[in-house]
PDB file of N, CA and C in Angstrom:
ATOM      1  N   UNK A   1     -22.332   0.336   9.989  1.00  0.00           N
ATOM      2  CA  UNK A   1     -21.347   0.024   8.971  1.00  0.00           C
ATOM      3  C   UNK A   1     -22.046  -0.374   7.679  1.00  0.00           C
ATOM      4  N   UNK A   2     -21.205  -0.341   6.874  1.00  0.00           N
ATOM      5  CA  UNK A   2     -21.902  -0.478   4.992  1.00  0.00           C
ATOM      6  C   UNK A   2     -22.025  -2.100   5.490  1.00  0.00           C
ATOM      7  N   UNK A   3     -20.772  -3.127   6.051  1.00  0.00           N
ATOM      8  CA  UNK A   3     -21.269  -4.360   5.883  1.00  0.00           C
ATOM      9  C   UNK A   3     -22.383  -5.127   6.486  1.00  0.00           C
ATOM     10  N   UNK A   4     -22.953  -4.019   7.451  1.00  0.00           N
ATOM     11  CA  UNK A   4     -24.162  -4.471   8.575  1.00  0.00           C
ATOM     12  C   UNK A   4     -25.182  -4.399   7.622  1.00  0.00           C
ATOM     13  N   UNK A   5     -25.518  -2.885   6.820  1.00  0.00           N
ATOM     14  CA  UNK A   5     -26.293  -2.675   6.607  1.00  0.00           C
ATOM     15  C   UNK A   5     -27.169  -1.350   7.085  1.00  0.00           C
ATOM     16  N   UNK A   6     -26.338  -0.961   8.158  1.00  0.00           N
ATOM     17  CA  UNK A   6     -26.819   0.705   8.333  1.00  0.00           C
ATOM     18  C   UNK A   6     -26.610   1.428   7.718  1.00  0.00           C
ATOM     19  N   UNK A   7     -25.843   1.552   6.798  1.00  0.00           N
ATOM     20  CA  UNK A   7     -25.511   2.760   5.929  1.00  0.00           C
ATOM     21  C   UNK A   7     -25.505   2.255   4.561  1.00  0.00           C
ATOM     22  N   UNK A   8     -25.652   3.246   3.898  1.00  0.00           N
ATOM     23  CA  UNK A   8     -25.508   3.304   2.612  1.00  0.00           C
ATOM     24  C   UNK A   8     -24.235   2.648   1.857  1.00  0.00           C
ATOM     25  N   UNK A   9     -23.753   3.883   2.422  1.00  0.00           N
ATOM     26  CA  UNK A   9     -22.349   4.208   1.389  1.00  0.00           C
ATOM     27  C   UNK A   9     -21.169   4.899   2.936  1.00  0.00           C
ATOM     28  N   UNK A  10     -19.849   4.779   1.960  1.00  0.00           N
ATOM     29  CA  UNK A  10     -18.874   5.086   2.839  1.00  0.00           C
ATOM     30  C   UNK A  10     -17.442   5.116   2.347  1.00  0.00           C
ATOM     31  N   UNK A  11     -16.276   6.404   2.741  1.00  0.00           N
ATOM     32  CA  UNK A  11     -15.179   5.878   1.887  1.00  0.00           C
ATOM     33  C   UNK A  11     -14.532   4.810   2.968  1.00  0.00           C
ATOM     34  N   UNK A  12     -13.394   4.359   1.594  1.00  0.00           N
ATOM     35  CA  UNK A  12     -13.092   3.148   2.135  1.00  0.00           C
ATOM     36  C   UNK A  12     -12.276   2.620   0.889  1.00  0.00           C
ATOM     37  N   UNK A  13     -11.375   1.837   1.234  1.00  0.00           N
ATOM     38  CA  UNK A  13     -10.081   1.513   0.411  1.00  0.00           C
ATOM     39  C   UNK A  13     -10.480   0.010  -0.486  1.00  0.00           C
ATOM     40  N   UNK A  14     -10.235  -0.264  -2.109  1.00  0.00           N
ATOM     41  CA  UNK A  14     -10.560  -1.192  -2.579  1.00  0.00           C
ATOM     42  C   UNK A  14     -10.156  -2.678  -1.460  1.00  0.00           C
ATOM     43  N   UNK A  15      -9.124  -2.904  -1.247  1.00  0.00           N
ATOM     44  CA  UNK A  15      -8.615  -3.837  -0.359  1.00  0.00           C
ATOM     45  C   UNK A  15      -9.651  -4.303   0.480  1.00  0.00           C
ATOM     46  N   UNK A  16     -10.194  -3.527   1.583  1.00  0.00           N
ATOM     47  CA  UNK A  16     -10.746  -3.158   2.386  1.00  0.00           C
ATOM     48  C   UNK A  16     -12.801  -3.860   1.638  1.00  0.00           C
ATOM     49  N   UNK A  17     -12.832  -3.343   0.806  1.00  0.00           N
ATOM     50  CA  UNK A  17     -13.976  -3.701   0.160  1.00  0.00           C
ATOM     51  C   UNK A  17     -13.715  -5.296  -0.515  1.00  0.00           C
ATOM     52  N   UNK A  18     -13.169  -5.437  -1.440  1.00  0.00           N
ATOM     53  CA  UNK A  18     -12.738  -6.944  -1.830  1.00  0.00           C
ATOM     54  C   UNK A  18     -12.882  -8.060  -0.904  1.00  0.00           C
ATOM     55  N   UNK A  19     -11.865  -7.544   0.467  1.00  0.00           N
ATOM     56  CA  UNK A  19     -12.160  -8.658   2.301  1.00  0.00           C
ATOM     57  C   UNK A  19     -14.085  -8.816   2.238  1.00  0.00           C
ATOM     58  N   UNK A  20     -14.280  -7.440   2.087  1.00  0.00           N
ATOM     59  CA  UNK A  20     -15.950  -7.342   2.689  1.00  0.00           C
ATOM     60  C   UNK A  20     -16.961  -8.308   1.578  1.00  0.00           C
ATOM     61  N   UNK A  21     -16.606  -7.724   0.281  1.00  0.00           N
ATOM     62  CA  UNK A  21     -17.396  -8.520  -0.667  1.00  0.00           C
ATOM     63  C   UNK A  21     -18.148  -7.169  -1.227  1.00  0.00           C
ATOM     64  N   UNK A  22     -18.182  -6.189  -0.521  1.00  0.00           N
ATOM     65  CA  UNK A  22     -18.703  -4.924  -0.631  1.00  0.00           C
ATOM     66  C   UNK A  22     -18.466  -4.314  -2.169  1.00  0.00           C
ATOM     67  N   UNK A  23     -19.448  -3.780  -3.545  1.00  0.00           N
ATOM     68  CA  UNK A  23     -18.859  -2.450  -4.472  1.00  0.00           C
ATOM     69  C   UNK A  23     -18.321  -1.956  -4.033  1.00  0.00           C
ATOM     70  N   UNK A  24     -17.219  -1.026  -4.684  1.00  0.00           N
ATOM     71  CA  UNK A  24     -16.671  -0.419  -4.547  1.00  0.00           C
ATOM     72  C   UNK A  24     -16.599   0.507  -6.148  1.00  0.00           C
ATOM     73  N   UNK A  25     -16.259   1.852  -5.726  1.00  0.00           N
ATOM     74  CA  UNK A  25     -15.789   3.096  -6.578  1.00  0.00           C
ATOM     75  C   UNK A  25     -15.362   4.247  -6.508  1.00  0.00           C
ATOM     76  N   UNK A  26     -14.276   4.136  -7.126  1.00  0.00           N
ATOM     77  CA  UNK A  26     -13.059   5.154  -6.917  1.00  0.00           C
ATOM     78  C   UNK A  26     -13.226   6.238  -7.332  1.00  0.00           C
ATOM     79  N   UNK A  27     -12.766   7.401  -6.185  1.00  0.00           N
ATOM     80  CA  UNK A  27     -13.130   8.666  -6.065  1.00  0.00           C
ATOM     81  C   UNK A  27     -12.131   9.224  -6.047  1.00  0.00           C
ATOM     82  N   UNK A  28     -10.606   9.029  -6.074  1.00  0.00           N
ATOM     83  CA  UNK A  28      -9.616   9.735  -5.599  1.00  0.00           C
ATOM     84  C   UNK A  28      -8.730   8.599  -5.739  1.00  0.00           C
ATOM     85  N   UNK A  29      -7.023   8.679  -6.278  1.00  0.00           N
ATOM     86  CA  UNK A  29      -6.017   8.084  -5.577  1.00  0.00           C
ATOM     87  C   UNK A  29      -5.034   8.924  -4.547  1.00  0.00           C
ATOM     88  N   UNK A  30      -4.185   8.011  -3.939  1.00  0.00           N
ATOM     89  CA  UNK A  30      -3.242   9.051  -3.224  1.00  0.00           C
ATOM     90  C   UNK A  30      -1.697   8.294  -3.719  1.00  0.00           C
ATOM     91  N   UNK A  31      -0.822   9.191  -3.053  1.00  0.00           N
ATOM     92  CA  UNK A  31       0.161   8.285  -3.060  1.00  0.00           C
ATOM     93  C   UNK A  31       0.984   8.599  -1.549  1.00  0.00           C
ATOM     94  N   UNK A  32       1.756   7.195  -1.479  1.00  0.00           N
ATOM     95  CA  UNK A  32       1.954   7.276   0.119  1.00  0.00           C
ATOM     96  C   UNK A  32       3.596   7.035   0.177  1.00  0.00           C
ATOM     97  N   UNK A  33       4.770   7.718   0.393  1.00  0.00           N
ATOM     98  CA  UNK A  33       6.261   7.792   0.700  1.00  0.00           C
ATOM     99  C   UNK A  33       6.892   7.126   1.573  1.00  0.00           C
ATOM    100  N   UNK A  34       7.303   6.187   2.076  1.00  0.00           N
ATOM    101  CA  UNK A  34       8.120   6.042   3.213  1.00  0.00           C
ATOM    102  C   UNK A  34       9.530   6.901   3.087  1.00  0.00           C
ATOM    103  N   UNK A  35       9.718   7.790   4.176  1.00  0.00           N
ATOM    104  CA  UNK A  35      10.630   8.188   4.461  1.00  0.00           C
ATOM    105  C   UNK A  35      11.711   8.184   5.434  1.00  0.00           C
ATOM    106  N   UNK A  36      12.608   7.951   5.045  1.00  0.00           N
ATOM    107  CA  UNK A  36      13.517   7.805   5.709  1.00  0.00           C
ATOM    108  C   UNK A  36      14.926   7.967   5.703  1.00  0.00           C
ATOM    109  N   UNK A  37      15.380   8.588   7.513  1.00  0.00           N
ATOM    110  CA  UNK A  37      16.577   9.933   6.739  1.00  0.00           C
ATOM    111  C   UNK A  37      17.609   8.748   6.390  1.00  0.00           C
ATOM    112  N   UNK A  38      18.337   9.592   5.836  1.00  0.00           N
ATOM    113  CA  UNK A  38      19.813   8.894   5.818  1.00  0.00           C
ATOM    114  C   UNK A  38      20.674   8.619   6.220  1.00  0.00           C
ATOM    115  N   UNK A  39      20.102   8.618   7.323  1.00  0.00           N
ATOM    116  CA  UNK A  39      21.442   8.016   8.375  1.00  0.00           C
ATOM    117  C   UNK A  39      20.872   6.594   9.325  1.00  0.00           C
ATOM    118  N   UNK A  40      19.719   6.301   8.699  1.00  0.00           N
ATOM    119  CA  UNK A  40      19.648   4.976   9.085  1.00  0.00           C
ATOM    120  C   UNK A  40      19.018   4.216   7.816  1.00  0.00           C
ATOM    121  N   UNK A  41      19.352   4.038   6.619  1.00  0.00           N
ATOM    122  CA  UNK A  41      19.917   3.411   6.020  1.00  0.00           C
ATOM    123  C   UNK A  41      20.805   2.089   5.942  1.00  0.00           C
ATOM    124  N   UNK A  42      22.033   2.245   7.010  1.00  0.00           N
ATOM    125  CA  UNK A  42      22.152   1.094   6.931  1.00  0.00           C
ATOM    126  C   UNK A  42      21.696   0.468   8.413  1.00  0.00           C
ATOM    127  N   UNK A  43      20.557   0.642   8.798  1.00  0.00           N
ATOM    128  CA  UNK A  43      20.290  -0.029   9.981  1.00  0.00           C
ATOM    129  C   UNK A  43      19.594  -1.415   9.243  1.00  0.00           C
ATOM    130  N   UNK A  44      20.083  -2.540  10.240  1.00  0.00           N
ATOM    131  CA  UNK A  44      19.710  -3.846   9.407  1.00  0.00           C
ATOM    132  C   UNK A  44      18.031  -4.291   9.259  1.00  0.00           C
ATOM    133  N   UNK A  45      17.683  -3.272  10.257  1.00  0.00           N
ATOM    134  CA  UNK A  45      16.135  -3.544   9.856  1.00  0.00           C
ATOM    135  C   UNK A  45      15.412  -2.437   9.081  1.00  0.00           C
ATOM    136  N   UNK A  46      16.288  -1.123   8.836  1.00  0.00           N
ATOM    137  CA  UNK A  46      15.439  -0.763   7.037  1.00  0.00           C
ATOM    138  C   UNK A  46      15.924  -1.495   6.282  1.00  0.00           C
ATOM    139  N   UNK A  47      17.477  -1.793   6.138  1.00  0.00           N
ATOM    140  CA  UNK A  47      18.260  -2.569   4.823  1.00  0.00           C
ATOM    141  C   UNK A  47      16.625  -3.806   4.859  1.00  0.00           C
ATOM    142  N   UNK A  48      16.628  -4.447   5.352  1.00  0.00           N
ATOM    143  CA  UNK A  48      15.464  -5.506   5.834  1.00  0.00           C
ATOM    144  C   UNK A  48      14.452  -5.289   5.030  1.00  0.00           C
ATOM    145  N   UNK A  49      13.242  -3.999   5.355  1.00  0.00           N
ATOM    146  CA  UNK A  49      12.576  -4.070   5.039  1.00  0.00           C
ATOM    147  C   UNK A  49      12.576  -3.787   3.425  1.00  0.00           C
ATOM    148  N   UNK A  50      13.589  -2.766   3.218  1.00  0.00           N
ATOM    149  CA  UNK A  50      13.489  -1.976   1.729  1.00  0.00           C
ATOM    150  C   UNK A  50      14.105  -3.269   0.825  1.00  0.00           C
ATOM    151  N   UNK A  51      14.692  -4.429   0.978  1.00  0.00           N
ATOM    152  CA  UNK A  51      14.969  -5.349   0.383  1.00  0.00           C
ATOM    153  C   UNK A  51      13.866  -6.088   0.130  1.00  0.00           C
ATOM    154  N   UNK A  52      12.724  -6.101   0.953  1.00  0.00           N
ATOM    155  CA  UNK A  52      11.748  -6.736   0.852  1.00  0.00           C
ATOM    156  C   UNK A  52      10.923  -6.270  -0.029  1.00  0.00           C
ATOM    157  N   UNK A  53      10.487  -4.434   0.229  1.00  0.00           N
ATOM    158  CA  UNK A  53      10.253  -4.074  -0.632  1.00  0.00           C
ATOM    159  C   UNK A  53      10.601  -3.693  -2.035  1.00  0.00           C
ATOM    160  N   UNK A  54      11.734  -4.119  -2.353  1.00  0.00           N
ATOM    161  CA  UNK A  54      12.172  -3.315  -3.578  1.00  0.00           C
ATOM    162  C   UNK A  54      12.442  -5.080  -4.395  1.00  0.00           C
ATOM    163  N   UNK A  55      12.935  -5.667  -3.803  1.00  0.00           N
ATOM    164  CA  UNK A  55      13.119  -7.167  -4.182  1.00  0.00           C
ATOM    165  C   UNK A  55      12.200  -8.479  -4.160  1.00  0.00           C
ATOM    166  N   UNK A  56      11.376  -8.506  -3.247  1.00  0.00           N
ATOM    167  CA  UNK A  56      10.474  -9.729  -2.987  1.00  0.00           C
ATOM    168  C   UNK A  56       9.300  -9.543  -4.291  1.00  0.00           C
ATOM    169  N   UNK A  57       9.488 -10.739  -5.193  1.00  0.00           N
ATOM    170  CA  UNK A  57       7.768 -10.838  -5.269  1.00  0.00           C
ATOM    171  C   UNK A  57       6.742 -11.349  -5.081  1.00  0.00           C
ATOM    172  N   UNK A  58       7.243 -12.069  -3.989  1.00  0.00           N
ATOM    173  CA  UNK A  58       6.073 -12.448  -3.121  1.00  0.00           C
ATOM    174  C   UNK A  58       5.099 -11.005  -2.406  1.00  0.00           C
ATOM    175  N   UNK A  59       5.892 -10.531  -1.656  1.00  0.00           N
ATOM    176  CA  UNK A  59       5.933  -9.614  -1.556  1.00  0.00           C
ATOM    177  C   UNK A  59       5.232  -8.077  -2.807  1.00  0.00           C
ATOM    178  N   UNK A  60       5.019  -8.289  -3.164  1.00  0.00           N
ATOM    179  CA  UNK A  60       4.473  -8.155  -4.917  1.00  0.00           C
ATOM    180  C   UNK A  60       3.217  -8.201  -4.809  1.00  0.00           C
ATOM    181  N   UNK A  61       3.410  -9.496  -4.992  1.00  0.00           N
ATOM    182  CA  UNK A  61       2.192 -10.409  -5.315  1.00  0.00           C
ATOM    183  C   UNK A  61       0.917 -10.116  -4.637  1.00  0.00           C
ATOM    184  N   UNK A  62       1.312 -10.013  -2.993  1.00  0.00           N
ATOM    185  CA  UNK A  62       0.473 -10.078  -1.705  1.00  0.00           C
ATOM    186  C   UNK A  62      -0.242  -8.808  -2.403  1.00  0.00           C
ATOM    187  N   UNK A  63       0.905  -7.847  -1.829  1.00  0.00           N
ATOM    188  CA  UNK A  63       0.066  -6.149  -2.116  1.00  0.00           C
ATOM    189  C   UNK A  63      -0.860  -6.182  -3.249  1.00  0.00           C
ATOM    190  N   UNK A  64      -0.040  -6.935  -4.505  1.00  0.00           N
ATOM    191  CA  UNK A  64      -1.567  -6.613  -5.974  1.00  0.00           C
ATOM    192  C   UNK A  64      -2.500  -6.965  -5.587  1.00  0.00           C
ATOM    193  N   UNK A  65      -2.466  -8.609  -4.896  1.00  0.00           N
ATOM    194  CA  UNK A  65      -3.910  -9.390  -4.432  1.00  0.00           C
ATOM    195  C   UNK A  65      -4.470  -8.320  -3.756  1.00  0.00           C
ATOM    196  N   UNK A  66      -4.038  -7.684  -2.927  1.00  0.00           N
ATOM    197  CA  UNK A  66      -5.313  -7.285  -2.010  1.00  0.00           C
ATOM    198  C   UNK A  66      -6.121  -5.815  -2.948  1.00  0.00           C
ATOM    199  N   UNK A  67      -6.067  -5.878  -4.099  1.00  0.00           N
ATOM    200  CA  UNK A  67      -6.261  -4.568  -5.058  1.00  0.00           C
ATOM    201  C   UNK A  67      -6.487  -3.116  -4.775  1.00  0.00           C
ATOM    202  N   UNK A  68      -6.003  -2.519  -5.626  1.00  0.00           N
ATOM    203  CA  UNK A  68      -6.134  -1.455  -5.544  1.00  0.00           C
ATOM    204  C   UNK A  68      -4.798  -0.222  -4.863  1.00  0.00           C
ATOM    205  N   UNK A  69      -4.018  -0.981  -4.539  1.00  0.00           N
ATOM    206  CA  UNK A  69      -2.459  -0.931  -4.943  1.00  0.00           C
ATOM    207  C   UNK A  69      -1.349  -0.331  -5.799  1.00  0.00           C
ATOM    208  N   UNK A  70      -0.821   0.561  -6.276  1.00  0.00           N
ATOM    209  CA  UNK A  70      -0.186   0.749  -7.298  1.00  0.00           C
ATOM    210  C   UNK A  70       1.403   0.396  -7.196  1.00  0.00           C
ATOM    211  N   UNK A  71       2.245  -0.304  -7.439  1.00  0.00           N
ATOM    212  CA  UNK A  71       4.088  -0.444  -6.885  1.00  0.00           C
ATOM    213  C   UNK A  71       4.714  -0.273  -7.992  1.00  0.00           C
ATOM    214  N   UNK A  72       3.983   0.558  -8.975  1.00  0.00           N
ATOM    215  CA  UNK A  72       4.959   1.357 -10.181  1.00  0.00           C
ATOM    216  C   UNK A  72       6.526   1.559  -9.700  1.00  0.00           C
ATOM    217  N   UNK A  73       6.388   2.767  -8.347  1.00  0.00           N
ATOM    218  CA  UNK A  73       7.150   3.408  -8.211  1.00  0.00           C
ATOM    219  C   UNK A  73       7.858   2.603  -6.693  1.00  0.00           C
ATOM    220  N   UNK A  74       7.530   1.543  -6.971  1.00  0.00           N
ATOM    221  CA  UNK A  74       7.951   1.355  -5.476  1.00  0.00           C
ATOM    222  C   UNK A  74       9.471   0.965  -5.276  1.00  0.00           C
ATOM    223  N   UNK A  75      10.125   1.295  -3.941  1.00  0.00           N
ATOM    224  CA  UNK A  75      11.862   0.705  -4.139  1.00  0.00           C
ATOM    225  C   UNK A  75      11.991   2.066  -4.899  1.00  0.00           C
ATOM    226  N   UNK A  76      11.808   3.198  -5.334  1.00  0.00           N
ATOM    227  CA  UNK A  76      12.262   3.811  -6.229  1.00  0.00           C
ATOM    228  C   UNK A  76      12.717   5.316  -4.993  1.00  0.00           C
ATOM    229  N   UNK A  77      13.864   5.444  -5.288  1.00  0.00           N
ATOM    230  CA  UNK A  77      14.402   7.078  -4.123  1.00  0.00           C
ATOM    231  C   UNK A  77      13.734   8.205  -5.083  1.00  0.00           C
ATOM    232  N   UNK A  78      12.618   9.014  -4.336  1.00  0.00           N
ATOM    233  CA  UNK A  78      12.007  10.169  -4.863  1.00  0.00           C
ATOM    234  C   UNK A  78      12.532  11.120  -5.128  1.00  0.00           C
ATOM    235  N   UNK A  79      13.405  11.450  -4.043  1.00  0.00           N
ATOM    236  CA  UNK A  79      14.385  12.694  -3.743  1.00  0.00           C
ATOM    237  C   UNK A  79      15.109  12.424  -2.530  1.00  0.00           C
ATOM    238  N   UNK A  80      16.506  12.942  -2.963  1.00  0.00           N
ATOM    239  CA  UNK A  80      17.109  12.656  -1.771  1.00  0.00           C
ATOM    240  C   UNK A  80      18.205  13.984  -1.518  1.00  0.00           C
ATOM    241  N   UNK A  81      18.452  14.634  -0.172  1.00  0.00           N
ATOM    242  CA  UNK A  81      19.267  15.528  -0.013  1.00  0.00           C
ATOM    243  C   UNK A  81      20.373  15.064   0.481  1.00  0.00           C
TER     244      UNK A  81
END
């Protein structure tokens, strides 16, 4: 592992590096969807979570701390049929 000391280098997520203490440098972003159909919607544990996500900023907060994060778009419906 990079934090042992056997290796060099390695990918690996800012978050992930920040815990370690490890540099880090960015090679790529992605972006990541939760999907979910529409017919569970109102199940009380998405209503649950997507309240958390779209409303908490604690919740916020946590995700920026751990860096490297983006919640521009977050809570936001991409497309929906």
């Amino acid at each position: 592992s990079i934090a042992n000391g056997s290796v060099d280098c390695g990918m690996g997520i800012l978050a992930a590096a920040n815990a370690l203490k490890l540099d880090f440098v960015p090679v790529a972003e992605e972006r990541y969807d939760l999907i979910i159909p529409h017919r569970f919607l109102n199940d009380i544990k998405i209503k649950a979570l997507l309240n958390l996500i779209c409303n908490s900023p604690e919740f916020k907060e946590l995700v920026n701390n751990l860096g490297g994060y983006n919640l521009r778009d977050s809570g936001k419906i991409m497309y929906e049929q």
